[in-house]
XYZ file of C-alpha atoms in Angstrom:
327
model
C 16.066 3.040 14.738
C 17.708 1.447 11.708
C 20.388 -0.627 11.914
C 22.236 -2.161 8.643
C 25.144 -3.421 10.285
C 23.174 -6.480 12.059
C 24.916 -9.890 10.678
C 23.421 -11.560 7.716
C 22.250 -8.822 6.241
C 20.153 -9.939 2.859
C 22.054 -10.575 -0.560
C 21.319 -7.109 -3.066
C 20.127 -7.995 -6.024
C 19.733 -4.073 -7.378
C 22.290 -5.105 -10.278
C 19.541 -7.364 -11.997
C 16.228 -6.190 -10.704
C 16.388 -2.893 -9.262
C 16.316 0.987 -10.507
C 19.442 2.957 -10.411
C 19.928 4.621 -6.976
C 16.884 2.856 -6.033
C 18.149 -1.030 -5.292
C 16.233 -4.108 -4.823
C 17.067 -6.510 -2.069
C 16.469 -10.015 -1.433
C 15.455 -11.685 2.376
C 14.417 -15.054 3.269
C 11.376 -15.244 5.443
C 9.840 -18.557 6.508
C 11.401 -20.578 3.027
C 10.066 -17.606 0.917
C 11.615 -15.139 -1.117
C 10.620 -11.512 0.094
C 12.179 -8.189 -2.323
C 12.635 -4.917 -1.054
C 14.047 -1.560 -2.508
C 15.489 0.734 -0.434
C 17.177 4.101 -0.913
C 18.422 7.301 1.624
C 19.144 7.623 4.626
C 17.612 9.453 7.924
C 14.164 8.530 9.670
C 12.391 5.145 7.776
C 9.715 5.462 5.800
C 7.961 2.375 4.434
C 5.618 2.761 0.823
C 3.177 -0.121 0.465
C 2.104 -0.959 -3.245
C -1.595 -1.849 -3.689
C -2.928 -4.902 -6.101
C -1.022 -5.903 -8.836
C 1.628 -3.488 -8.549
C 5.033 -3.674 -6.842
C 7.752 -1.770 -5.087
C 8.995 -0.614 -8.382
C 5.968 1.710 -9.093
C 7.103 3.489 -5.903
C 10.557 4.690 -7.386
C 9.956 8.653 -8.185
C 8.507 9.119 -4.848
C 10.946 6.996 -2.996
C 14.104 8.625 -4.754
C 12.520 12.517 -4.321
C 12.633 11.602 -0.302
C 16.059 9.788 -0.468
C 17.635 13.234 0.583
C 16.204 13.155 4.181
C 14.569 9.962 4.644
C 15.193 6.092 4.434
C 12.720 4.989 2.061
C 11.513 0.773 1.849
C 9.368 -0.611 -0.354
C 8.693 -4.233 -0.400
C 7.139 -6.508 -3.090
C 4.129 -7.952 -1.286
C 4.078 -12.104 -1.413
C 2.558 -12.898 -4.272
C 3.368 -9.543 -6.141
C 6.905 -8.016 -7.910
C 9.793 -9.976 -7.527
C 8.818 -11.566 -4.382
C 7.637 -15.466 -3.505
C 3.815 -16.672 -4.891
C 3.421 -19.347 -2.799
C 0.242 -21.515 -2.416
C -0.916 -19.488 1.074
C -2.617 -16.648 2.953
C -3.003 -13.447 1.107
C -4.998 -11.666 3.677
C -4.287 -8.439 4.882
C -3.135 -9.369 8.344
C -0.468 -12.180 6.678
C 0.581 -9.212 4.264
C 1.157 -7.214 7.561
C 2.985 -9.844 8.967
C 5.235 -10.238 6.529
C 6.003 -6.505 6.309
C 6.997 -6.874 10.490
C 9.232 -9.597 9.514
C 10.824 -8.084 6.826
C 11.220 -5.182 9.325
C 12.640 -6.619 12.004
C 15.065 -8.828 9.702
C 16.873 -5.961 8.386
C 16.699 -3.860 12.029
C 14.186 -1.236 11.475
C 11.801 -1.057 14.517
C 9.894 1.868 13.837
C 8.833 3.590 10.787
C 6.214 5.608 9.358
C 3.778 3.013 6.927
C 2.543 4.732 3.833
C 0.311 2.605 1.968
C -2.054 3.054 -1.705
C -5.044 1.303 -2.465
C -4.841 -2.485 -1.032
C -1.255 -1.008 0.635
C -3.640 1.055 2.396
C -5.486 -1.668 3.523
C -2.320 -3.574 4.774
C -0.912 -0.313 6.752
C -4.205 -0.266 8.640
C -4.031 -3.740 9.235
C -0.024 -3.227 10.404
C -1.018 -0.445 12.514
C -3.916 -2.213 14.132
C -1.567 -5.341 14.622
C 1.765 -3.569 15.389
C 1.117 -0.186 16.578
C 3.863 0.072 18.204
C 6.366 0.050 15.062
C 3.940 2.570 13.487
C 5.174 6.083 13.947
C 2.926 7.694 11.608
C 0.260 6.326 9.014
C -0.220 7.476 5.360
C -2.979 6.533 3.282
C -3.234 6.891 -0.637
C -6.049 6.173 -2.675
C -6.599 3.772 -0.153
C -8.983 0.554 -0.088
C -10.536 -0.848 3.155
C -12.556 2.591 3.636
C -15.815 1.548 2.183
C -17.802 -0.592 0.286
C -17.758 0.970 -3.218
C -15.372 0.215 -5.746
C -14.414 -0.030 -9.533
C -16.687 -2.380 -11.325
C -13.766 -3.954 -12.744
C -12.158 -5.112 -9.743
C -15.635 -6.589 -8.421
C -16.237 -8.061 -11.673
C -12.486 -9.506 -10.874
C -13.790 -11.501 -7.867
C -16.571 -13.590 -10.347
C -16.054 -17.116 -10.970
C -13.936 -17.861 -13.549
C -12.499 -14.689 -13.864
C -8.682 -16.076 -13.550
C -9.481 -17.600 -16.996
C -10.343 -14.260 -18.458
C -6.963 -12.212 -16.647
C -5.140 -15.012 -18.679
C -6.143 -13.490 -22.182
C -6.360 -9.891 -21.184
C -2.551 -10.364 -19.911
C -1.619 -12.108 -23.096
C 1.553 -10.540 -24.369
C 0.023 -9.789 -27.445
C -2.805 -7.680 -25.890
C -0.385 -6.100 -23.517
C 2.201 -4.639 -26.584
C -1.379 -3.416 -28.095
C -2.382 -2.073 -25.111
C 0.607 0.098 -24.437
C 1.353 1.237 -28.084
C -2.224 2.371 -28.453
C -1.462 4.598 -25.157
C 1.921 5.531 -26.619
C 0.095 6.995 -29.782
C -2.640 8.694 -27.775
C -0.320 10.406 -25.790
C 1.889 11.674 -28.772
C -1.380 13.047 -29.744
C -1.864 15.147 -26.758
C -4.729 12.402 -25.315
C -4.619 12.609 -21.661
C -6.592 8.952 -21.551
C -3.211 7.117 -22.822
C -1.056 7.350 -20.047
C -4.184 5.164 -18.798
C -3.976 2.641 -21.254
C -0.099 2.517 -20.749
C -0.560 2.113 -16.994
C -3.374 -0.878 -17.457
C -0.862 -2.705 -19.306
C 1.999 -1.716 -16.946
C -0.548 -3.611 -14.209
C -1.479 -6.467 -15.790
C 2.579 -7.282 -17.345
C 2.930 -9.566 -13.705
C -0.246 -11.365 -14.472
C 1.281 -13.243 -17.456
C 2.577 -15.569 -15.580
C -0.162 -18.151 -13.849
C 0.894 -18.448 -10.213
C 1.128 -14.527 -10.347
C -2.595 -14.532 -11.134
C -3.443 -17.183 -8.550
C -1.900 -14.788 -5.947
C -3.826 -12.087 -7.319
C -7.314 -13.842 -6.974
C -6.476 -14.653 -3.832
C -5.718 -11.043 -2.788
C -8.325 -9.564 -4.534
C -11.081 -12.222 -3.068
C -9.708 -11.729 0.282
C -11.250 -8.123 0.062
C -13.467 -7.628 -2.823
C -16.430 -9.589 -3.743
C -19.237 -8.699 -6.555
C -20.751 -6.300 -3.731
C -17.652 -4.378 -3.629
C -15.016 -4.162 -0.766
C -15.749 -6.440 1.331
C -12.892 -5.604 4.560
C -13.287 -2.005 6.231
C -11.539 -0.436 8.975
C -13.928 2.432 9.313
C -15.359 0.977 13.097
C -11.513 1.563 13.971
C -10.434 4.808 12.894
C -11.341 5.956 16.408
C -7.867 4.397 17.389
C -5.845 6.840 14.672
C -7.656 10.241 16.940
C -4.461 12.448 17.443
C -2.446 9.885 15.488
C -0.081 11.643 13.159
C -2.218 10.440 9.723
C -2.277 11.500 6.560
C -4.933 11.191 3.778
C -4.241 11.620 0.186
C -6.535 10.747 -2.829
C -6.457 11.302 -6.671
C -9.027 13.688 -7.989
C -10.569 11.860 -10.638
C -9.859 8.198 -8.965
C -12.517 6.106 -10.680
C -11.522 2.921 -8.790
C -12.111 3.977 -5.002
C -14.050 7.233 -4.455
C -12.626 10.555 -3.396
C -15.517 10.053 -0.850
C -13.891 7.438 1.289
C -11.188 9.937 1.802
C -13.432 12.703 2.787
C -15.658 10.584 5.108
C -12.214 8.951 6.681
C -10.679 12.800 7.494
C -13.691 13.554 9.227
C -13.862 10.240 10.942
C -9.969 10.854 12.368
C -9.544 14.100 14.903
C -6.177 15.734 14.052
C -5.756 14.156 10.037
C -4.451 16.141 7.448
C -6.139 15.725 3.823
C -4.744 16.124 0.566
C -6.005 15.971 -2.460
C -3.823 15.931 -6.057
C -6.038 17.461 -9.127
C -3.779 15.532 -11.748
C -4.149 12.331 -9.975
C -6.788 9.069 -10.558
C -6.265 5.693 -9.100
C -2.222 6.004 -8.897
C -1.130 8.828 -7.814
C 2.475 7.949 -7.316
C 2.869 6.686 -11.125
C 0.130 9.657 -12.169
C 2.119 12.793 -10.063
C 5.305 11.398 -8.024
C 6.740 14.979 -7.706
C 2.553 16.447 -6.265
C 2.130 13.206 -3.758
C 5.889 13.138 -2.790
C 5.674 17.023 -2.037
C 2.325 16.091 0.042
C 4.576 13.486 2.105
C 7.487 15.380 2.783
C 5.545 18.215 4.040
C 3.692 16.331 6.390
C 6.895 13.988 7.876
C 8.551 17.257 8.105
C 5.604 18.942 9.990
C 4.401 15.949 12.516
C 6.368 14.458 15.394
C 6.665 10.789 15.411
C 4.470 9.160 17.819
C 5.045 5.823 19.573
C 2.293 3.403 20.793
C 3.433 1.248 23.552
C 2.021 -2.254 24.413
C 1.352 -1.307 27.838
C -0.818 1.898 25.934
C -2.822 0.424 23.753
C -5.667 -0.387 26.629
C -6.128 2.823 26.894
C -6.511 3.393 23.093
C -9.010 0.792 22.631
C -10.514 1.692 25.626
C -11.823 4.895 24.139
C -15.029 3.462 23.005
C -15.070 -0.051 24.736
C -16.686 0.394 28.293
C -16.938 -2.438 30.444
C -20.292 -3.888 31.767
C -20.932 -6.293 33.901
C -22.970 -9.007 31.682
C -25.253 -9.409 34.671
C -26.592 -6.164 34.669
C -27.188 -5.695 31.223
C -29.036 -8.616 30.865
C -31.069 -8.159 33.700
């Protein structure tokens, strides 16, 4: 349930940093500054931005659901609007942040839909919270295997901060997105590309916004590739109401990972968006929102209890008497 009523209810800030009909909202957790947008009402439905990017690149989905669905989108710490302290960018502190930004503004259940790394934190939120997870949704998600752009590993080298600096030079940004501009007046598909690298990389001209992002990037990429995976527990989404969605031609995270993960969850649904890469929620908002709203309208919520998750993890963890075994 949702409740927006409950005293102390955060400051909005839409009028200076949010989208029209799709506001931006502004909660204290633990000394640090933590932005959400929100928009609709009904059953809530929380979109999780991946690296770099920030509840804002959510807004065409978020507003196409608004008719039948409560729809939040925080700025991750360390991305958007919100705080970039000095601190832990792992996926389980990004998870619980998103619980305490959850339970500050009443909301004790919702369904987590996450892309890329925000697939890696709803994973992580599910595995640490299942029981505010009423369904999972995974986009072009990350955590799902080892392979992975060459960019992003070459990201993770030494000394790469140093190199985000120039690329995110203002200079190289305004060339970046007029040479996309141009290439799209002249019916190139490949601009909207260019215009989206330098949509990602605007945050990073600021230096504690690139510290963050080193941290989160080296918290689950290294020059190997991904270096977190949730693959040995995808048992515990069997029957779980989960979708899987991936781009077409993603080039960052292969359309493999989403395969292999559908077969490795009983009862998933699969999508798959043929004008999609890497972003499919910047690249088609109206294909990937359709994909969502058919499948919340479709499944039944489900709720995990504390005194059920035994049983869950219990599906593949017998118990042996250490005596016998090593006898």
């Amino acid at each position: 349930m949702t409740s927006f009523a409950a005293p102390g209810y955060p400051p909005r800030i839409g009028a200076v940093h949010g989208h029209p009909g799709f506001d931006a909202w502004e909660v204290e957790l633990h000394g640090h500054r933590a932005i959400y947008r929100t928009v609709g009402s009904g059953p809530p439905v929380v979109l999780i931005h991946g690296m770099i990017n920030s509840s804002r690149h959510w807004e065409d989905v978020a507003l196409r659901l608004a008719d039948r669905y409560q729809v939040i989108a925080p700025d991750l710490i360390g991305h958007g609007d919100s705080a970039r302290p000095r601190g832990d960018y792992s996926l389980g502190a990004h998870a619980a942040s998103i619980r305490d930004l959850l339970a500050a503004i009443g909301v004790d259940r919702a369904t987590i839909v996450g892309h890329s790394l925000g697939g890696g934190v709803a994973m992580q939120f599910f595995y640490q919270f299942p029981q505010r997870v009423e369904r999972l949704g995974l986009v072009s998600s990350g955590g799902l295997g080892r392979e992975v752009s060459p960019m992003l590993r070459g990201a993770a080298l030494p000394g790469a901060a140093a190199l985000l600096a120039a690329a995110a030079h203002p200079q190289v940004l305004n060339a970046l997105s007029a040479s996309g501009a141009r290439m799209r007046e002249r019916g190139h598909c490949k601009g909207i590309y260019l215009q989206q690298i330098a949509r990602a990389l605007r945050p990073l001209e600021h230096s504690d916004a690139r510290e963050a992002f080193v941290h989160t990037l080296r918290s689950v990429i290294d020059v190997r590739g991904q270096r977190v995976s949730a693959t040995d527990r995808l048992y515990l989404l069997t029957d779980f109401p989960t979708l899987v969605v991936w781009g077409e031609r993603d080039n960052t995270i292969p359309l493999a990972h989403g395969r292999a993960t559908h077969e490795a969850v009983p009862g998933s649904r699969f999508e798959t968006l043929p004008r999609a890469a890497h972003f499919p929620h910047l690249e088609d908002p109206e294909g990937l929102a359709d994909v969502l709203r058919d499948w919340l309208q479709t499944t039944e919520p489900t709720h995990v209890e504390d005194s059920e998750w035994g049983s869950v993890v219990g599906r593949r963890s017998p118990r042996n008497r250490v005596d016998q075994v090593l006898a």
